Short mmCIF file of C-alpha atoms in Angstrom, two decimals:
data_model
loop_
_atom_site.label_atom_id
_atom_site.label_comp_id
_atom_site.label_asym_id
_atom_site.label_seq_id
_atom_site.Cartn_x
_atom_site.Cartn_y
_atom_site.Cartn_z
CA UNK A 1 48.97 -38.94 -38.66
CA UNK A 2 46.73 -35.85 -37.47
CA UNK A 3 47.82 -34.50 -34.07
CA UNK A 4 45.44 -35.15 -31.19
CA UNK A 5 43.71 -32.24 -30.02
CA UNK A 6 45.23 -30.53 -27.02
CA UNK A 7 43.51 -30.65 -23.74
CA UNK A 8 40.57 -28.04 -23.34
CA UNK A 9 38.42 -27.61 -20.34
CA UNK A 10 34.79 -28.25 -21.00
CA UNK A 11 31.91 -25.56 -20.29
CA UNK A 12 28.11 -25.85 -20.33
CA UNK A 13 28.33 -23.87 -23.57
CA UNK A 14 30.99 -25.87 -25.53
CA UNK A 15 30.15 -29.26 -24.41
CA UNK A 16 27.39 -30.01 -26.98
CA UNK A 17 29.62 -28.96 -29.93
CA UNK A 18 32.69 -30.86 -28.57
CA UNK A 19 30.89 -34.19 -27.66
CA UNK A 20 28.08 -34.05 -30.26
CA UNK A 21 29.68 -36.67 -32.48
CA UNK A 22 30.75 -39.07 -29.34
CA UNK A 23 28.58 -42.20 -30.24
CA UNK A 24 28.61 -43.40 -26.68
CA UNK A 25 26.80 -40.17 -25.61
CA UNK A 26 24.47 -39.71 -28.55
CA UNK A 27 23.30 -43.36 -28.51
CA UNK A 28 22.07 -42.70 -25.13
CA UNK A 29 20.57 -39.27 -24.89
CA UNK A 30 19.92 -38.42 -28.44
CA UNK A 31 22.02 -36.86 -31.54
CA UNK A 32 20.20 -33.47 -31.69
CA UNK A 33 22.57 -31.27 -29.72
CA UNK A 34 20.41 -28.36 -30.13
CA UNK A 35 17.91 -29.84 -27.86
CA UNK A 36 20.54 -30.87 -25.17
CA UNK A 37 20.56 -29.12 -21.64
CA UNK A 38 23.97 -29.13 -19.99
CA UNK A 39 24.40 -28.34 -16.22
CA UNK A 40 27.48 -28.08 -14.38
CA UNK A 41 27.07 -29.66 -11.01
CA UNK A 42 30.72 -30.41 -9.71
CA UNK A 43 31.12 -29.22 -6.35
CA UNK A 44 34.12 -31.21 -5.40
CA UNK A 45 37.77 -30.39 -4.79
CA UNK A 46 39.24 -31.55 -8.08
CA UNK A 47 37.07 -31.73 -11.28
CA UNK A 48 34.32 -30.47 -13.46
CA UNK A 49 31.07 -32.51 -13.60
CA UNK A 50 28.25 -31.90 -16.04
CA UNK A 51 24.79 -33.40 -16.39
CA UNK A 52 23.61 -33.68 -19.89
CA UNK A 53 19.99 -33.99 -20.82
CA UNK A 54 18.90 -35.04 -24.30
CA UNK A 55 15.54 -36.10 -25.88
CA UNK A 56 16.37 -39.73 -25.22
CA UNK A 57 18.03 -39.74 -21.80
CA UNK A 58 20.88 -38.29 -19.62
CA UNK A 59 24.21 -38.85 -18.66
CA UNK A 60 27.19 -37.61 -16.72
CA UNK A 61 30.25 -36.09 -18.23
CA UNK A 62 33.27 -35.82 -15.83
CA UNK A 63 36.55 -34.05 -16.76
CA UNK A 64 39.71 -33.82 -14.74
CA UNK A 65 41.29 -30.45 -14.70
CA UNK A 66 45.12 -29.81 -14.64
CA UNK A 67 45.10 -28.27 -11.13
CA UNK A 68 43.22 -28.88 -7.70
CA UNK A 69 40.06 -27.08 -8.26
CA UNK A 70 39.66 -26.14 -4.48
CA UNK A 71 42.97 -24.24 -4.56
CA UNK A 72 43.47 -23.07 -8.17
CA UNK A 73 46.15 -23.29 -10.80
CA UNK A 74 48.85 -22.65 -8.27
CA UNK A 75 48.56 -26.55 -7.35
CA UNK A 76 49.02 -28.46 -10.70
CA UNK A 77 47.93 -32.13 -10.94
CA UNK A 78 48.32 -34.45 -13.86
CA UNK A 79 45.19 -35.10 -15.99
CA UNK A 80 46.21 -38.67 -16.08
CA UNK A 81 44.24 -39.16 -12.71
CA UNK A 82 41.13 -39.72 -14.82
CA UNK A 83 42.86 -42.80 -16.52
CA UNK A 84 43.20 -44.15 -13.06
CA UNK A 85 39.62 -43.42 -12.11
CA UNK A 86 38.49 -45.09 -15.35
CA UNK A 87 40.23 -48.20 -14.76
CA UNK A 88 39.30 -48.21 -11.00
CA UNK A 89 35.68 -47.76 -12.02
CA UNK A 90 35.62 -50.70 -14.56
CA UNK A 91 37.45 -52.96 -12.12
CA UNK A 92 35.12 -52.18 -9.17
CA UNK A 93 31.91 -52.56 -11.33
CA UNK A 94 33.31 -56.08 -12.49
CA UNK A 95 33.87 -56.99 -8.82
CA UNK A 96 30.87 -55.38 -6.97
CA UNK A 97 28.23 -55.14 -9.73
CA UNK A 98 25.63 -52.53 -10.10
CA UNK A 99 26.67 -50.53 -6.86
CA UNK A 100 29.23 -49.07 -9.43
CA UNK A 101 27.70 -46.88 -12.11
CA UNK A 102 28.23 -48.02 -15.69
CA UNK A 103 30.93 -46.35 -17.94
CA UNK A 104 29.97 -45.41 -21.39
CA UNK A 105 33.09 -43.73 -22.74
CA UNK A 106 36.58 -42.59 -21.70
CA UNK A 107 38.86 -40.03 -23.66
CA UNK A 108 42.20 -40.23 -22.15
CA UNK A 109 43.46 -37.06 -24.25
CA UNK A 110 40.57 -34.78 -22.94
CA UNK A 111 40.64 -36.63 -19.34
CA UNK A 112 36.94 -37.23 -19.40
CA UNK A 113 34.62 -40.05 -18.66
CA UNK A 114 31.12 -40.24 -19.73
CA UNK A 115 28.90 -42.44 -17.37
CA UNK A 116 25.57 -43.40 -16.12
CA UNK A 117 23.43 -40.58 -14.73
CA UNK A 118 22.09 -41.53 -11.16
CA UNK A 119 18.70 -40.28 -10.52
CA UNK A 120 16.90 -39.62 -8.22
CA UNK A 121 19.97 -40.23 -6.25
CA UNK A 122 21.67 -37.72 -4.11
CA UNK A 123 24.87 -37.56 -2.08
CA UNK A 124 24.91 -39.57 1.01
CA UNK A 125 26.35 -36.99 3.13
CA UNK A 126 23.55 -34.59 2.10
CA UNK A 127 21.02 -37.18 2.96
CA UNK A 128 22.40 -37.71 6.45
CA UNK A 129 22.90 -33.82 7.05
CA UNK A 130 19.03 -33.67 6.11
CA UNK A 131 18.41 -36.22 8.64
CA UNK A 132 17.74 -39.22 6.35
CA UNK A 133 19.51 -42.64 6.50
CA UNK A 134 18.65 -45.13 3.66
CA UNK A 135 17.93 -48.48 4.96
CA UNK A 136 20.14 -50.37 2.78
CA UNK A 137 23.59 -48.36 3.18
CA UNK A 138 25.07 -50.70 5.82
CA UNK A 139 24.35 -53.92 3.94
CA UNK A 140 25.26 -52.49 0.37
CA UNK A 141 28.62 -50.75 1.54
CA UNK A 142 29.75 -53.76 3.51
CA UNK A 143 29.34 -55.93 0.30
CA UNK A 144 31.17 -53.31 -1.75
CA UNK A 145 34.06 -53.20 0.59
CA UNK A 146 34.40 -57.11 0.96
CA UNK A 147 34.04 -57.77 -2.79
CA UNK A 148 36.39 -55.07 -4.19
CA UNK A 149 38.97 -55.48 -1.46
CA UNK A 150 39.21 -59.34 -1.61
CA UNK A 151 38.91 -59.66 -5.30
CA UNK A 152 41.54 -56.98 -5.97
CA UNK A 153 44.15 -58.81 -3.94
CA UNK A 154 46.48 -61.71 -4.10
CA UNK A 155 43.95 -63.52 -2.02
CA UNK A 156 41.80 -63.82 -5.31
CA UNK A 157 43.89 -62.50 -8.43
CA UNK A 158 46.60 -64.50 -10.35
CA UNK A 159 49.97 -63.33 -9.34
CA UNK A 160 51.04 -61.75 -12.79
CA UNK A 161 47.76 -60.10 -13.24
CA UNK A 162 47.81 -58.60 -9.95
CA UNK A 163 51.42 -57.36 -10.19
CA UNK A 164 50.71 -56.05 -13.47
CA UNK A 165 47.87 -54.11 -12.11
CA UNK A 166 49.76 -52.86 -9.33
CA UNK A 167 52.43 -51.44 -11.67
CA UNK A 168 49.68 -49.53 -13.58
CA UNK A 169 48.19 -48.00 -10.61
CA UNK A 170 51.58 -47.18 -9.21
CA UNK A 171 51.63 -44.32 -11.42
CA UNK A 172 49.06 -42.47 -9.65
CA UNK A 173 51.70 -41.04 -7.69
CA UNK A 174 50.60 -37.43 -7.27
CA UNK A 175 47.13 -38.41 -5.75
CA UNK A 176 48.91 -40.70 -3.25
CA UNK A 177 51.05 -37.83 -2.34
CA UNK A 178 48.12 -35.72 -1.63
CA UNK A 179 46.73 -38.57 0.70
CA UNK A 180 50.21 -39.11 2.35
CA UNK A 181 50.56 -35.39 3.35
CA UNK A 182 47.14 -33.96 3.67
CA UNK A 183 45.87 -37.01 5.66
CA UNK A 184 48.83 -38.28 7.68
CA UNK A 185 51.17 -35.27 8.06
CA UNK A 186 49.82 -31.73 7.55
CA UNK A 187 47.10 -31.93 10.38
CA UNK A 188 49.60 -32.57 13.04
CA UNK A 189 51.69 -29.36 12.44
CA UNK A 190 50.92 -25.82 11.44
CA UNK A 191 50.90 -26.67 7.60
CA UNK A 192 50.39 -23.71 5.29
CA UNK A 193 47.06 -25.09 3.70
CA UNK A 194 45.51 -26.24 7.20
CA UNK A 195 42.61 -24.49 8.73
CA UNK A 196 39.92 -25.19 11.34
CA UNK A 197 36.99 -23.22 11.39
CA UNK A 198 36.68 -21.68 14.90
CA UNK A 199 39.04 -20.07 17.29
CA UNK A 200 37.52 -22.07 20.05
CA UNK A 201 39.36 -25.12 18.73
CA UNK A 202 42.70 -23.38 19.08
CA UNK A 203 43.28 -25.05 22.39
CA UNK A 204 42.58 -28.66 21.46
CA UNK A 205 44.21 -28.19 18.10
CA UNK A 206 47.56 -27.13 19.82
CA UNK A 207 47.10 -30.17 22.18
CA UNK A 208 46.86 -32.57 19.53
CA UNK A 209 49.91 -31.12 17.62
CA UNK A 210 51.82 -31.52 20.94
CA UNK A 211 50.84 -35.08 21.29
CA UNK A 212 53.78 -37.07 20.71
CA UNK A 213 52.01 -40.50 20.84
CA UNK A 214 49.40 -39.35 18.47
CA UNK A 215 51.96 -38.22 15.80
CA UNK A 216 53.95 -41.45 16.21
CA UNK A 217 50.81 -43.39 15.46
CA UNK A 218 49.85 -41.08 12.75
CA UNK A 219 53.22 -41.78 11.09
CA UNK A 220 53.15 -45.58 11.83
CA UNK A 221 49.73 -45.51 9.98
CA UNK A 222 51.31 -43.49 7.00
CA UNK A 223 54.22 -46.21 6.81
CA UNK A 224 51.32 -48.89 6.65
CA UNK A 225 49.67 -46.82 3.96
CA UNK A 226 52.68 -46.27 2.02
CA UNK A 227 54.22 -49.94 2.18
CA UNK A 228 51.19 -52.20 2.32
CA UNK A 229 50.11 -52.76 -1.14
CA UNK A 230 47.52 -55.54 -0.31
CA UNK A 231 44.83 -54.46 -2.82
CA UNK A 232 43.18 -52.09 -5.19
CA UNK A 233 41.62 -49.29 -3.16
CA UNK A 234 39.01 -46.89 -4.02
CA UNK A 235 41.35 -44.43 -2.05
CA UNK A 236 38.72 -41.64 -1.28
CA UNK A 237 35.69 -43.67 0.12
CA UNK A 238 33.72 -41.37 2.19
CA UNK A 239 29.96 -40.25 2.32
CA UNK A 240 30.53 -37.63 -0.38
CA UNK A 241 31.69 -40.29 -2.94
CA UNK A 242 28.33 -42.34 -2.40
CA UNK A 243 24.93 -41.69 -3.88
CA UNK A 244 21.72 -43.06 -2.67
CA UNK A 245 18.02 -43.24 -2.90
CA UNK A 246 15.78 -44.94 -0.29
CA UNK A 247 16.60 -48.40 -1.87
CA UNK A 248 19.76 -47.98 -3.91
CA UNK A 249 23.55 -47.33 -3.13
CA UNK A 250 26.07 -46.46 -5.70
CA UNK A 251 29.85 -45.69 -5.09
CA UNK A 252 31.85 -43.18 -7.38
CA UNK A 253 34.69 -41.08 -7.59
CA UNK A 254 37.55 -43.56 -7.29
CA UNK A 255 40.32 -41.20 -8.84
CA UNK A 256 42.75 -41.84 -5.74
CA UNK A 257 42.69 -45.48 -6.60
CA UNK A 258 45.95 -47.22 -5.82
CA UNK A 259 47.17 -50.46 -4.44
CA UNK A 260 47.37 -50.20 -0.64
CA UNK A 261 46.15 -51.74 2.84
CA UNK A 262 42.64 -53.26 3.04
CA UNK A 263 42.04 -51.41 6.27
CA UNK A 264 42.43 -47.92 4.49
CA UNK A 265 38.93 -47.89 2.57
CA UNK A 266 37.22 -49.50 5.47
CA UNK A 267 38.46 -46.70 8.09
CA UNK A 268 38.06 -43.89 5.78
CA UNK A 269 34.29 -44.80 5.33
CA UNK A 270 33.50 -45.58 8.90
CA UNK A 271 35.17 -42.30 10.04
CA UNK A 272 32.60 -40.40 7.96
CA UNK A 273 29.68 -42.15 9.68
CA UNK A 274 31.34 -41.26 13.08
CA UNK A 275 31.85 -37.88 12.04
CA UNK A 276 28.02 -37.61 10.98
CA UNK A 277 27.24 -38.95 14.32
CA UNK A 278 29.03 -36.24 16.14
CA UNK A 279 27.73 -33.46 13.73
CA UNK A 280 23.94 -34.43 14.26
CA UNK A 281 23.60 -31.95 17.24
CA UNK A 282 24.37 -29.11 14.79
CA UNK A 283 21.36 -30.12 12.46
CA UNK A 284 18.50 -30.43 14.80
CA UNK A 285 16.49 -27.46 13.84
CA UNK A 286 13.83 -29.56 12.59
CA UNK A 287 13.69 -31.79 15.84
CA UNK A 288 15.79 -34.13 17.87
CA UNK A 289 18.13 -36.38 16.02
CA UNK A 290 18.67 -39.18 18.75
CA UNK A 291 17.05 -41.88 16.52
CA UNK A 292 19.51 -41.02 13.74
CA UNK A 293 22.28 -40.92 15.97
CA UNK A 294 21.71 -44.53 17.09
CA UNK A 295 21.14 -45.29 13.53
CA UNK A 296 24.37 -44.03 12.46
CA UNK A 297 26.35 -46.13 15.08
CA UNK A 298 24.22 -49.04 14.01
CA UNK A 299 25.32 -48.53 10.27
CA UNK A 300 29.13 -48.83 11.40
CA UNK A 301 28.19 -51.96 12.99
CA UNK A 302 26.38 -53.39 10.12
CA UNK A 303 28.88 -52.42 7.64
CA UNK A 304 31.78 -54.11 9.63
CA UNK A 305 29.43 -57.15 10.31
CA UNK A 306 28.51 -57.56 6.54
CA UNK A 307 32.15 -57.03 5.40
CA UNK A 308 33.34 -59.71 7.78
CA UNK A 309 30.52 -62.29 6.60
CA UNK A 310 31.15 -61.50 2.91
CA UNK A 311 35.04 -61.33 3.18
CA UNK A 312 34.75 -64.74 4.99
CA UNK A 313 32.51 -66.27 2.33
CA UNK A 314 34.78 -65.15 -0.36
CA UNK A 315 37.85 -66.65 1.52
CA UNK A 316 36.21 -69.95 1.38
CA UNK A 317 34.87 -69.79 -2.18
CA UNK A 318 37.13 -67.44 -4.17
CA UNK A 319 40.67 -67.87 -2.46
CA UNK A 320 42.51 -68.65 -5.68
CA UNK A 321 45.41 -66.31 -5.49
CA UNK A 322 48.91 -66.95 -3.90
CA UNK A 323 48.21 -65.98 -0.21
CA UNK A 324 47.12 -68.60 2.18
CA UNK A 325 47.26 -71.49 -0.38
CA UNK A 326 44.41 -73.93 -0.11
CA UNK A 327 47.18 -76.71 -0.53
CA UNK A 328 48.37 -75.84 3.01
CA UNK A 329 44.91 -76.04 4.71
CA UNK A 330 41.83 -77.46 3.14
CA UNK A 331 43.48 -79.71 0.76
CA UNK A 332 45.06 -81.43 3.76
CA UNK A 333 41.89 -81.34 5.84
CA UNK A 334 42.93 -78.49 7.95
CA UNK A 335 39.86 -76.30 7.97
CA UNK A 336 40.78 -74.97 11.51
CA UNK A 337 44.07 -73.54 10.07
CA UNK A 338 42.24 -71.82 7.30
CA UNK A 339 39.83 -70.19 9.80
CA UNK A 340 42.73 -69.28 12.14
CA UNK A 341 44.38 -67.47 9.25
CA UNK A 342 41.27 -65.87 8.45
CA UNK A 343 40.72 -64.52 11.87
CA UNK A 344 44.17 -63.27 12.10
CA UNK A 345 43.73 -61.24 8.80
CA UNK A 346 40.36 -59.77 9.85
CA UNK A 347 41.76 -58.71 13.14
CA UNK A 348 44.53 -56.92 11.56
CA UNK A 349 42.21 -55.22 9.15
CA UNK A 350 39.86 -54.12 12.29
CA UNK A 351 42.85 -52.68 14.24
CA UNK A 352 44.24 -50.69 11.41
CA UNK A 353 40.89 -49.64 10.41
CA UNK A 354 40.53 -47.89 13.50
CA UNK A 355 43.65 -46.04 13.23
CA UNK A 356 42.86 -45.00 9.72
CA UNK A 357 39.40 -43.68 10.93
CA UNK A 358 41.00 -41.65 13.63
CA UNK A 359 43.41 -39.97 11.26
CA UNK A 360 40.60 -39.31 8.76
CA UNK A 361 38.60 -37.53 11.47
CA UNK A 362 41.50 -35.21 12.33
CA UNK A 363 42.27 -34.26 8.68
CA UNK A 364 38.54 -33.45 8.00
CA UNK A 365 38.58 -30.83 10.99
CA UNK A 366 42.21 -29.61 10.98
CA UNK A 367 43.40 -30.04 7.32
CA UNK A 368 42.56 -28.62 3.90
CA UNK A 369 39.50 -30.50 2.80
CA UNK A 370 36.54 -30.36 5.27
CA UNK A 371 33.30 -32.12 5.70
CA UNK A 372 29.71 -30.39 4.97
CA UNK A 373 28.62 -32.32 8.11
CA UNK A 374 30.41 -29.97 10.34
CA UNK A 375 30.78 -26.92 7.79
CA UNK A 376 27.00 -26.44 7.44
CA UNK A 377 26.54 -25.91 11.10
CA UNK A 378 25.94 -22.14 11.23
CA UNK A 379 26.24 -21.70 14.99
CA UNK A 380 29.92 -21.27 15.46
CA UNK A 381 29.85 -22.28 19.18
CA UNK A 382 27.91 -25.28 18.36
CA UNK A 383 30.02 -26.39 15.48
CA UNK A 384 33.27 -26.04 17.61
CA UNK A 385 31.67 -28.29 20.34
CA UNK A 386 30.74 -30.95 17.78
CA UNK A 387 34.23 -30.88 16.34
CA UNK A 388 36.11 -30.90 19.51
CA UNK A 389 34.14 -34.15 20.33
CA UNK A 390 34.96 -35.82 17.23
CA UNK A 391 38.78 -34.91 17.39
CA UNK A 392 38.73 -36.36 20.88
CA UNK A 393 37.24 -39.54 19.43
CA UNK A 394 39.72 -39.70 16.59
CA UNK A 395 42.66 -39.37 18.73
CA UNK A 396 41.19 -42.39 21.08
CA UNK A 397 40.80 -44.52 17.97
CA UNK A 398 44.33 -43.73 16.51
CA UNK A 399 46.34 -44.14 19.59
CA UNK A 400 44.35 -46.89 21.26
CA UNK A 401 43.30 -48.93 18.44
CA UNK A 402 45.28 -52.06 19.68
CA UNK A 403 43.41 -52.01 22.91
CA UNK A 404 39.72 -51.39 21.52
CA UNK A 405 38.21 -54.88 21.64
CA UNK A 406 34.75 -54.17 20.08
CA UNK A 407 32.61 -51.53 18.19
CA UNK A 408 30.23 -51.57 21.08
CA UNK A 409 32.93 -50.43 23.36
CA UNK A 410 33.70 -47.68 20.97
CA UNK A 411 30.12 -46.69 20.54
CA UNK A 412 29.73 -46.28 24.15
CA UNK A 413 32.78 -43.84 24.19
CA UNK A 414 31.20 -42.00 21.26
CA UNK A 415 27.84 -41.53 23.11
CA UNK A 416 29.48 -40.34 26.21
CA UNK A 417 31.61 -37.98 24.43
CA UNK A 418 28.49 -36.42 22.49
CA UNK A 419 26.80 -36.15 25.87
CA UNK A 420 29.82 -34.22 27.17
CA UNK A 421 30.30 -36.89 29.91
CA UNK A 422 33.93 -37.12 29.16
CA UNK A 423 36.18 -33.93 29.09
#
């Protein structure tokens, strides 16, 4: 048996030669490799990403690297993370439909995935920075969260299938380790890879790192993250892993996929809309962004409302797993008991979601991997003011999540912080 070729990173120059006989690619873009045009477009922290244009169409080729691209080969990572991304994408597409791009080919040895090229889609974060909010994102993302989180859990899956799947994704340990440290721990002490973008934040950073209540809550949330294997998560759901047009929304890049708490994906996503809200003051060169700020808060409200509605629909129509067995409730004519159980579950997701959101805001300002929402603000003084408001907001969410009754209450606080009405 011939040895499998060893891993080799692609380049724009070598890709046509190496993938020119891959049927899944040539069938979609054409077999004349001399006419292919290859552009490297990866701007993320971990991977190579290429757009390949041929005479008959286009495709995306994504390849993992054996290290963290943001840092370099001093921080090795296993290539197997592409295996988990591939399996997460196929499951999410089955559960959420076309909001997840179609996968054409997976090569485990070369750690590469060939998938649908999304055009004229752009990264959602970039659209928000530019002052545009696609009209369907609240609905689409609420549906994505509900369908993937419900259908990947013991509420829906058979017990054996779910346990086998959880065992498969449990091997994605290195990427979970990144989350466990870079999200929940490193921002709260002077870790080597931390950075914040302005010395004007030194005071609030020192205050947060000395905040015993905040650090305890961050570790309680880490405990939930590490021990509550409720469902298959995207694991890194933010506005940089969502592509949009005015009418379409697509979710990409689930290489951090693992079994964890339902509230994690929800909190990570909503945190990014709240950060976009606080960043808008830094992007007003072309005019006032008050309308967009209101729309961002409305989007958070819509995502949560759609999530609740769809999750509840699935509870009543697809609850076929081992949890909250229908034989205890509906089959005994106890619809009220079923509704009570659903309300308790949704309430716990809401509470934990707020905590995860607060921690995500902190790590994106104090840790290693930052958001362009703030980073693209050229005026250092203005950027520091925007980030300081977001840090205060994040602390409030994390520490007070059990006492925050409604999103309206939270958004009133966000508006007051953005207007500097609260010190």
